[in-house]
PDB file of C-alpha atoms in Angstrom:
ATOM      1  CA  GLY A 202       0.000   0.000   0.000  1.00 57.00           C
ATOM      2  CA  ALA A 203       0.950   3.655  -0.239  1.00 81.00           C
ATOM      3  CA  GLY A 204       3.391   4.885   2.349  1.00 92.00           C
ATOM      4  CA  VAL A 205       4.077   8.382   3.613  1.00 95.00           C
ATOM      5  CA  SER A 206       4.938  10.764   0.816  1.00 96.00           C
ATOM      6  CA  GLN A 207       6.668  14.112   0.984  1.00 97.00           C
ATOM      7  CA  SER A 208       7.200  16.881  -1.508  1.00 97.00           C
ATOM      8  CA  PRO A 209       9.359  18.301  -2.808  1.00 97.00           C
ATOM      9  CA  SER A 210      12.165  15.798  -2.418  1.00 95.00           C
ATOM     10  CA  ASN A 211      14.708  18.584  -2.706  1.00 97.00           C
ATOM     11  CA  LYS A 212      14.368  22.309  -2.177  1.00 97.00           C
ATOM     12  CA  VAL A 213      17.056  24.913  -2.677  1.00 98.00           C
ATOM     13  CA  THR A 214      16.171  28.405  -1.565  1.00 98.00           C
ATOM     14  CA  GLU A 215      17.823  31.693  -0.825  1.00 97.00           C
ATOM     15  CA  LYS A 216      18.263  33.031   2.661  1.00 97.00           C
ATOM     16  CA  GLY A 217      15.240  35.075   3.690  1.00 97.00           C
ATOM     17  CA  LYS A 218      12.717  33.296   1.467  1.00 98.00           C
ATOM     18  CA  ASP A 219       9.758  31.319   2.773  1.00 98.00           C
ATOM     19  CA  VAL A 220       9.358  27.609   2.019  1.00 98.00           C
ATOM     20  CA  GLU A 221       6.500  25.124   2.335  1.00 98.00           C
ATOM     21  CA  LEU A 222       7.060  21.412   2.762  1.00 98.00           C
ATOM     22  CA  ARG A 223       4.224  18.944   2.282  1.00 98.00           C
ATOM     23  CA  CYS A 224       3.480  15.588   3.879  1.00 97.00           C
ATOM     24  CA  ASP A 225       0.830  13.053   2.880  1.00 96.00           C
ATOM     25  CA  PRO A 226       0.499  10.516   5.696  1.00 95.00           C
ATOM     26  CA  ILE A 227      -0.754   6.972   5.407  1.00 93.00           C
ATOM     27  CA  SER A 228      -4.546   6.968   5.102  1.00 91.00           C
ATOM     28  CA  GLY A 229      -6.227   6.433   8.442  1.00 88.00           C
ATOM     29  CA  HIS A 230      -3.210   7.344  10.561  1.00 89.00           C
ATOM     30  CA  THR A 231      -4.272   9.839  13.177  1.00 88.00           C
ATOM     31  CA  ALA A 232      -0.829  10.804  14.466  1.00 89.00           C
ATOM     32  CA  LEU A 233       1.584  12.870  12.373  1.00 92.00           C
ATOM     33  CA  TYR A 234       5.075  14.029  13.282  1.00 92.00           C
ATOM     34  CA  TRP A 235       7.583  16.409  11.746  1.00 95.00           C
ATOM     35  CA  TYR A 236      11.271  15.919  12.477  1.00 94.00           C
ATOM     36  CA  ARG A 237      14.463  17.293  11.027  1.00 94.00           C
ATOM     37  CA  GLN A 238      17.844  15.708  10.686  1.00 92.00           C
ATOM     38  CA  SER A 239      20.978  17.706  10.036  1.00 88.00           C
ATOM     39  CA  LEU A 240      23.948  16.122   8.276  1.00 80.00           C
ATOM     40  CA  GLY A 241      25.319  13.325  10.437  1.00 73.00           C
ATOM     41  CA  GLN A 242      23.054  14.257  13.329  1.00 77.00           C
ATOM     42  CA  GLY A 243      20.245  12.494  15.121  1.00 80.00           C
ATOM     43  CA  LEU A 244      16.549  13.119  14.823  1.00 86.00           C
ATOM     44  CA  GLU A 245      15.124  16.397  16.151  1.00 89.00           C
ATOM     45  CA  PHE A 246      11.405  16.472  16.962  1.00 90.00           C
ATOM     46  CA  LEU A 247       9.563  19.523  15.663  1.00 94.00           C
ATOM     47  CA  ILE A 248       5.784  19.144  15.980  1.00 93.00           C
ATOM     48  CA  TYR A 249       3.138  16.471  16.610  1.00 90.00           C
ATOM     49  CA  PHE A 250      -0.491  16.270  15.508  1.00 90.00           C
ATOM     50  CA  GLN A 251      -2.939  13.767  16.995  1.00 87.00           C
ATOM     51  CA  GLY A 252      -6.456  13.688  15.617  1.00 84.00           C
ATOM     52  CA  ASN A 253      -8.379  16.866  16.392  1.00 82.00           C
ATOM     53  CA  SER A 254      -6.294  17.743  19.437  1.00 84.00           C
ATOM     54  CA  ALA A 255      -4.200  20.894  19.599  1.00 87.00           C
ATOM     55  CA  PRO A 256      -0.759  20.170  18.111  1.00 90.00           C
ATOM     56  CA  ASP A 257       2.291  19.767  20.316  1.00 90.00           C
ATOM     57  CA  LYS A 258       4.571  22.517  18.997  1.00 92.00           C
ATOM     58  CA  SER A 259       7.176  22.227  21.725  1.00 91.00           C
ATOM     59  CA  GLY A 260       9.946  21.196  19.318  1.00 92.00           C
ATOM     60  CA  LEU A 261       9.695  24.097  16.905  1.00 95.00           C
ATOM     61  CA  PRO A 262      13.037  25.957  17.112  1.00 94.00           C
ATOM     62  CA  SER A 263      11.652  29.456  16.497  1.00 95.00           C
ATOM     63  CA  ASP A 264       8.502  31.337  15.557  1.00 96.00           C
ATOM     64  CA  ARG A 265       9.632  31.231  11.932  1.00 98.00           C
ATOM     65  CA  PHE A 266       8.460  27.618  11.894  1.00 98.00           C
ATOM     66  CA  SER A 267       4.790  26.679  11.742  1.00 97.00           C
ATOM     67  CA  ALA A 268       2.761  23.709  10.611  1.00 96.00           C
ATOM     68  CA  GLU A 269      -0.819  22.853   9.954  1.00 95.00           C
ATOM     69  CA  ARG A 270      -2.746  19.711   9.233  1.00 94.00           C
ATOM     70  CA  THR A 271      -5.897  20.023   7.206  1.00 86.00           C
ATOM     71  CA  GLY A 272      -8.780  17.596   7.572  1.00 82.00           C
ATOM     72  CA  GLY A 273      -6.716  15.310   9.719  1.00 77.00           C
ATOM     73  CA  SER A 274      -4.659  14.279   6.720  1.00 90.00           C
ATOM     74  CA  VAL A 275      -2.185  16.350   4.702  1.00 95.00           C
ATOM     75  CA  SER A 276       0.247  18.515   6.630  1.00 97.00           C
ATOM     76  CA  THR A 277       2.331  21.503   5.590  1.00 97.00           C
ATOM     77  CA  LEU A 278       5.437  22.718   7.392  1.00 98.00           C
ATOM     78  CA  THR A 279       6.227  26.359   6.671  1.00 98.00           C
ATOM     79  CA  ILE A 280       9.534  28.038   7.362  1.00 98.00           C
ATOM     80  CA  GLN A 281       9.517  31.814   7.032  1.00 98.00           C
ATOM     81  CA  ARG A 282      12.582  33.938   6.352  1.00 98.00           C
ATOM     82  CA  THR A 283      14.811  30.891   5.994  1.00 98.00           C
ATOM     83  CA  GLN A 284      18.303  30.931   7.473  1.00 97.00           C
ATOM     84  CA  GLN A 285      21.316  28.831   6.531  1.00 96.00           C
ATOM     85  CA  GLU A 286      21.037  26.877   9.784  1.00 95.00           C
ATOM     86  CA  ASP A 287      17.616  25.660   8.606  1.00 96.00           C
ATOM     87  CA  SER A 288      19.371  23.475   6.019  1.00 96.00           C
ATOM     88  CA  ALA A 289      18.538  19.868   6.879  1.00 96.00           C
ATOM     89  CA  VAL A 290      16.421  16.908   5.843  1.00 96.00           C
ATOM     90  CA  TYR A 291      12.857  17.399   7.030  1.00 97.00           C
ATOM     91  CA  LEU A 292      11.117  14.120   7.771  1.00 96.00           C
ATOM     92  CA  CYS A 293       7.443  13.420   8.243  1.00 96.00           C
ATOM     93  CA  ALA A 294       6.110  10.326   9.985  1.00 93.00           C
ATOM     94  CA  SER A 295       2.630   9.022  10.638  1.00 92.00           C
ATOM     95  CA  SER A 296       1.362   6.483  13.106  1.00 89.00           C
ATOM     96  CA  PRO A 297      -1.842   4.649  13.828  1.00 84.00           C
ATOM     97  CA  ARG A 298      -3.172   4.790  17.332  1.00 71.00           C
ATOM     98  CA  GLY A 299      -3.465   1.253  18.525  1.00 43.00           C
ATOM     99  CA  GLY A 300      -2.968  -0.587  21.769  1.00 38.00           C
ATOM    100  CA  ALA A 301      -0.360   0.012  24.434  1.00 40.00           C
ATOM    101  CA  GLY A 302       3.088   0.601  22.965  1.00 51.00           C
ATOM    102  CA  HIS A 303       1.783   0.284  19.423  1.00 59.00           C
ATOM    103  CA  ASN A 304       3.248   3.500  18.138  1.00 73.00           C
ATOM    104  CA  GLU A 305       5.286   2.335  15.213  1.00 85.00           C
ATOM    105  CA  GLN A 306       6.062   5.373  13.091  1.00 89.00           C
ATOM    106  CA  PHE A 307       6.187   5.223   9.327  1.00 91.00           C
ATOM    107  CA  PHE A 308       8.528   7.748   7.761  1.00 93.00           C
ATOM    108  CA  GLY A 309       8.464   9.473   4.431  1.00 95.00           C
ATOM    109  CA  PRO A 310      11.588   9.869   2.305  1.00 93.00           C
ATOM    110  CA  GLY A 311      12.153  13.407   3.546  1.00 95.00           C
ATOM    111  CA  THR A 312      12.667  16.794   1.949  1.00 97.00           C
ATOM    112  CA  ARG A 313      16.252  17.957   1.705  1.00 96.00           C
ATOM    113  CA  LEU A 314      16.256  21.720   2.255  1.00 97.00           C
ATOM    114  CA  THR A 315      19.296  23.756   1.316  1.00 97.00           C
ATOM    115  CA  VAL A 316      19.370  27.445   2.191  1.00 97.00           C
ATOM    116  CA  LEU A 317      22.013  29.371   0.290  1.00 96.00           C
TER     117      LEU A 317
ATOM    118  CA  ASP B 141      13.592   9.819  28.544  1.00 55.00           C
ATOM    119  CA  ALA B 142      15.848   7.020  29.709  1.00 64.00           C
ATOM    120  CA  LYS B 143      19.089   6.741  27.745  1.00 86.00           C
ATOM    121  CA  THR B 144      20.402   3.850  25.721  1.00 92.00           C
ATOM    122  CA  THR B 145      23.979   2.869  24.939  1.00 93.00           C
ATOM    123  CA  GLN B 146      24.992   1.121  21.731  1.00 95.00           C
ATOM    124  CA  PRO B 147      28.331   0.310  20.115  1.00 96.00           C
ATOM    125  CA  ASN B 148      29.273   2.831  17.436  1.00 95.00           C
ATOM    126  CA  SER B 149      29.817   0.236  14.737  1.00 97.00           C
ATOM    127  CA  MET B 150      29.704  -3.467  13.961  1.00 97.00           C
ATOM    128  CA  GLU B 151      30.630  -5.620  11.015  1.00 96.00           C
ATOM    129  CA  SER B 152      29.085  -8.778   9.703  1.00 96.00           C
ATOM    130  CA  ASN B 153      29.380 -11.081   6.743  1.00 96.00           C
ATOM    131  CA  GLU B 154      26.495 -11.627   4.394  1.00 96.00           C
ATOM    132  CA  GLU B 155      24.141 -14.477   5.334  1.00 95.00           C
ATOM    133  CA  GLU B 156      25.496 -14.668   8.872  1.00 95.00           C
ATOM    134  CA  PRO B 157      23.482 -13.761  11.986  1.00 95.00           C
ATOM    135  CA  VAL B 158      24.028 -10.375  13.583  1.00 97.00           C
ATOM    136  CA  HIS B 159      23.451  -9.512  17.235  1.00 98.00           C
ATOM    137  CA  LEU B 160      23.180  -5.798  17.937  1.00 98.00           C
ATOM    138  CA  PRO B 161      23.317  -4.998  21.662  1.00 97.00           C
ATOM    139  CA  CYS B 162      21.691  -2.131  23.531  1.00 96.00           C
ATOM    140  CA  ASN B 163      22.065  -1.202  27.195  1.00 95.00           C
ATOM    141  CA  HIS B 164      19.311   0.681  28.975  1.00 94.00           C
ATOM    142  CA  SER B 165      20.062   0.325  32.657  1.00 93.00           C
ATOM    143  CA  THR B 166      17.736   3.166  33.708  1.00 91.00           C
ATOM    144  CA  ILE B 167      14.691   1.793  31.901  1.00 91.00           C
ATOM    145  CA  SER B 168      11.392   2.266  33.714  1.00 87.00           C
ATOM    146  CA  GLY B 169       8.501  -0.154  33.875  1.00 86.00           C
ATOM    147  CA  THR B 170       6.477   1.793  31.301  1.00 84.00           C
ATOM    148  CA  ASP B 171       9.256   2.138  28.704  1.00 88.00           C
ATOM    149  CA  TYR B 172       8.880   0.186  25.501  1.00 90.00           C
ATOM    150  CA  ILE B 173      12.067  -0.836  23.681  1.00 93.00           C
ATOM    151  CA  HIS B 174      11.958   0.153  20.018  1.00 92.00           C
ATOM    152  CA  TRP B 175      14.428  -0.409  17.213  1.00 95.00           C
ATOM    153  CA  TYR B 176      14.561   1.635  14.047  1.00 95.00           C
ATOM    154  CA  ARG B 177      17.114   1.637  11.280  1.00 96.00           C
ATOM    155  CA  GLN B 178      18.128   4.185   8.712  1.00 93.00           C
ATOM    156  CA  LEU B 179      19.600   3.219   5.380  1.00 92.00           C
ATOM    157  CA  PRO B 180      21.801   5.756   3.606  1.00 87.00           C
ATOM    158  CA  SER B 181      19.826   8.719   2.262  1.00 85.00           C
ATOM    159  CA  GLN B 182      16.508   7.306   3.453  1.00 89.00           C
ATOM    160  CA  GLY B 183      14.072   8.033   6.251  1.00 90.00           C
ATOM    161  CA  PRO B 184      14.135   5.864   9.370  1.00 92.00           C
ATOM    162  CA  GLU B 185      12.376   2.514   9.198  1.00 94.00           C
ATOM    163  CA  TYR B 186      10.681   0.717  12.074  1.00 92.00           C
ATOM    164  CA  VAL B 187      12.192  -2.680  12.837  1.00 95.00           C
ATOM    165  CA  ILE B 188      10.662  -4.106  15.989  1.00 95.00           C
ATOM    166  CA  HIS B 189       9.573  -3.274  19.514  1.00 93.00           C
ATOM    167  CA  GLY B 190       8.826  -5.029  22.786  1.00 93.00           C
ATOM    168  CA  LEU B 191       8.115  -4.533  26.455  1.00 92.00           C
ATOM    169  CA  THR B 192       9.135  -7.611  28.439  1.00 93.00           C
ATOM    170  CA  SER B 193       8.923 -10.708  26.271  1.00 93.00           C
ATOM    171  CA  ASN B 194      11.061 -11.612  23.285  1.00 94.00           C
ATOM    172  CA  VAL B 195       9.501 -10.654  19.971  1.00 94.00           C
ATOM    173  CA  ASN B 196       9.817 -11.946  16.440  1.00 95.00           C
ATOM    174  CA  ASN B 197       8.693 -10.437  13.168  1.00 92.00           C
ATOM    175  CA  ARG B 198       9.574 -10.839   9.527  1.00 90.00           C
ATOM    176  CA  MET B 199      12.532  -8.497   9.805  1.00 90.00           C
ATOM    177  CA  ALA B 200      14.206  -9.470  13.057  1.00 96.00           C
ATOM    178  CA  SER B 201      13.966 -10.799  16.580  1.00 97.00           C
ATOM    179  CA  LEU B 202      14.240  -8.836  19.791  1.00 97.00           C
ATOM    180  CA  ALA B 203      15.667 -10.527  22.865  1.00 98.00           C
ATOM    181  CA  ILE B 204      15.013  -8.657  26.115  1.00 97.00           C
ATOM    182  CA  ALA B 205      16.979  -9.432  29.259  1.00 96.00           C
ATOM    183  CA  GLU B 206      14.982 -10.621  32.239  1.00 95.00           C
ATOM    184  CA  ASP B 207      15.803  -7.440  34.183  1.00 95.00           C
ATOM    185  CA  ARG B 208      15.061  -5.367  31.036  1.00 95.00           C
ATOM    186  CA  LYS B 209      18.314  -3.461  31.408  1.00 95.00           C
ATOM    187  CA  SER B 210      19.566  -4.628  28.051  1.00 96.00           C
ATOM    188  CA  SER B 211      18.248  -5.987  24.790  1.00 97.00           C
ATOM    189  CA  THR B 212      19.603  -7.467  21.584  1.00 98.00           C
ATOM    190  CA  LEU B 213      18.339  -7.043  18.061  1.00 98.00           C
ATOM    191  CA  ILE B 214      18.952 -10.192  16.054  1.00 98.00           C
ATOM    192  CA  LEU B 215      19.116 -10.247  12.271  1.00 97.00           C
ATOM    193  CA  HIS B 216      19.054 -13.931  11.452  1.00 94.00           C
ATOM    194  CA  ARG B 217      20.775 -13.722   8.060  1.00 95.00           C
ATOM    195  CA  ALA B 218      22.358 -10.401   7.208  1.00 95.00           C
ATOM    196  CA  THR B 219      22.039  -9.153   3.662  1.00 96.00           C
ATOM    197  CA  LEU B 220      23.772  -6.239   2.003  1.00 95.00           C
ATOM    198  CA  ARG B 221      20.500  -4.328   2.308  1.00 94.00           C
ATOM    199  CA  ASP B 222      20.760  -4.556   6.090  1.00 96.00           C
ATOM    200  CA  ALA B 223      23.729  -2.178   6.105  1.00 97.00           C
ATOM    201  CA  ALA B 224      22.335   0.800   8.011  1.00 96.00           C
ATOM    202  CA  VAL B 225      22.470   2.695  11.284  1.00 95.00           C
ATOM    203  CA  TYR B 226      20.406   0.905  13.918  1.00 96.00           C
ATOM    204  CA  TYR B 227      18.823   2.902  16.721  1.00 94.00           C
ATOM    205  CA  CYS B 228      17.627   1.468  20.018  1.00 94.00           C
ATOM    206  CA  ILE B 229      15.254   3.838  21.819  1.00 89.00           C
ATOM    207  CA  LEU B 230      12.915   3.769  24.781  1.00 89.00           C
ATOM    208  CA  ILE B 231       9.422   5.169  24.439  1.00 84.00           C
ATOM    209  CA  VAL B 232       6.914   5.758  27.196  1.00 78.00           C
ATOM    210  CA  ASP B 233       3.466   4.919  25.914  1.00 71.00           C
ATOM    211  CA  THR B 234       1.947   8.249  26.870  1.00 68.00           C
ATOM    212  CA  GLY B 235       1.984  11.689  25.377  1.00 67.00           C
ATOM    213  CA  ARG B 236       3.448  12.428  22.020  1.00 68.00           C
ATOM    214  CA  ARG B 237       5.785   9.435  21.865  1.00 72.00           C
ATOM    215  CA  ALA B 238       8.237  11.382  19.701  1.00 77.00           C
ATOM    216  CA  LEU B 239      11.403   9.588  18.683  1.00 80.00           C
ATOM    217  CA  THR B 240      14.813  10.753  19.809  1.00 79.00           C
ATOM    218  CA  PHE B 241      17.736   9.005  18.188  1.00 81.00           C
ATOM    219  CA  GLY B 242      21.183   8.775  19.716  1.00 79.00           C
ATOM    220  CA  SER B 243      24.207   7.903  17.606  1.00 82.00           C
ATOM    221  CA  GLY B 244      23.123   4.310  16.991  1.00 92.00           C
ATOM    222  CA  THR B 245      25.186   1.402  15.668  1.00 96.00           C
ATOM    223  CA  ARG B 246      26.449   1.559  12.115  1.00 96.00           C
ATOM    224  CA  LEU B 247      26.260  -1.973  10.718  1.00 97.00           C
ATOM    225  CA  GLN B 248      28.497  -2.874   7.808  1.00 97.00           C
ATOM    226  CA  VAL B 249      27.779  -6.073   5.906  1.00 97.00           C
ATOM    227  CA  GLN B 250      30.547  -7.617   3.863  1.00 95.00           C
ATOM    228  CA  PRO B 251      29.741  -9.767   0.824  1.00 93.00           C
TER     229      PRO B 251
END
């Protein structure tokens, strides 16, 4: 079946421009996560959506970052006034909500963002 | 979150079993042990998880020590496609359950 998809796969932008990254989660998954991974680094949590609940934005590094999830499905991560330190791979993951401990996360291929 | 400790790297030969260890001496009773892997230039991929009992799935087996302070991911027959960084993480089954990866174990598989 279809997995998590992300677009674009690569994005090169100039410092100061805004960018939008899109994530299509697996159909029926109620949980959606955004992470970023810098070159050779571990995974950094950004934001979490669960159903109709208010998102957990505690991982967003600054107010230049925002995300929304429309209709409980597609999500868009927006970075305003991009900076060079925003360069990273942005990963989206979705998860079904099942029984205890059943929180396997399915990742998309990521969007590689390069800010010049 | 409780921390895990893994060797930085391991090597294996193709078609041989691989045992990837993970220490988590400060694990709490509500922590689930999860393993993910990340192939080069790809997003992380779920491998397996467990709480107390050993677990098997199509990808691997997870052996959990009786005191739960360590676990071992077992790949029964390594293939070249198994070359990846393997992450052992603990997740409490409440709240956002976000993943936090440490440095993991880089597995090299020789033909």
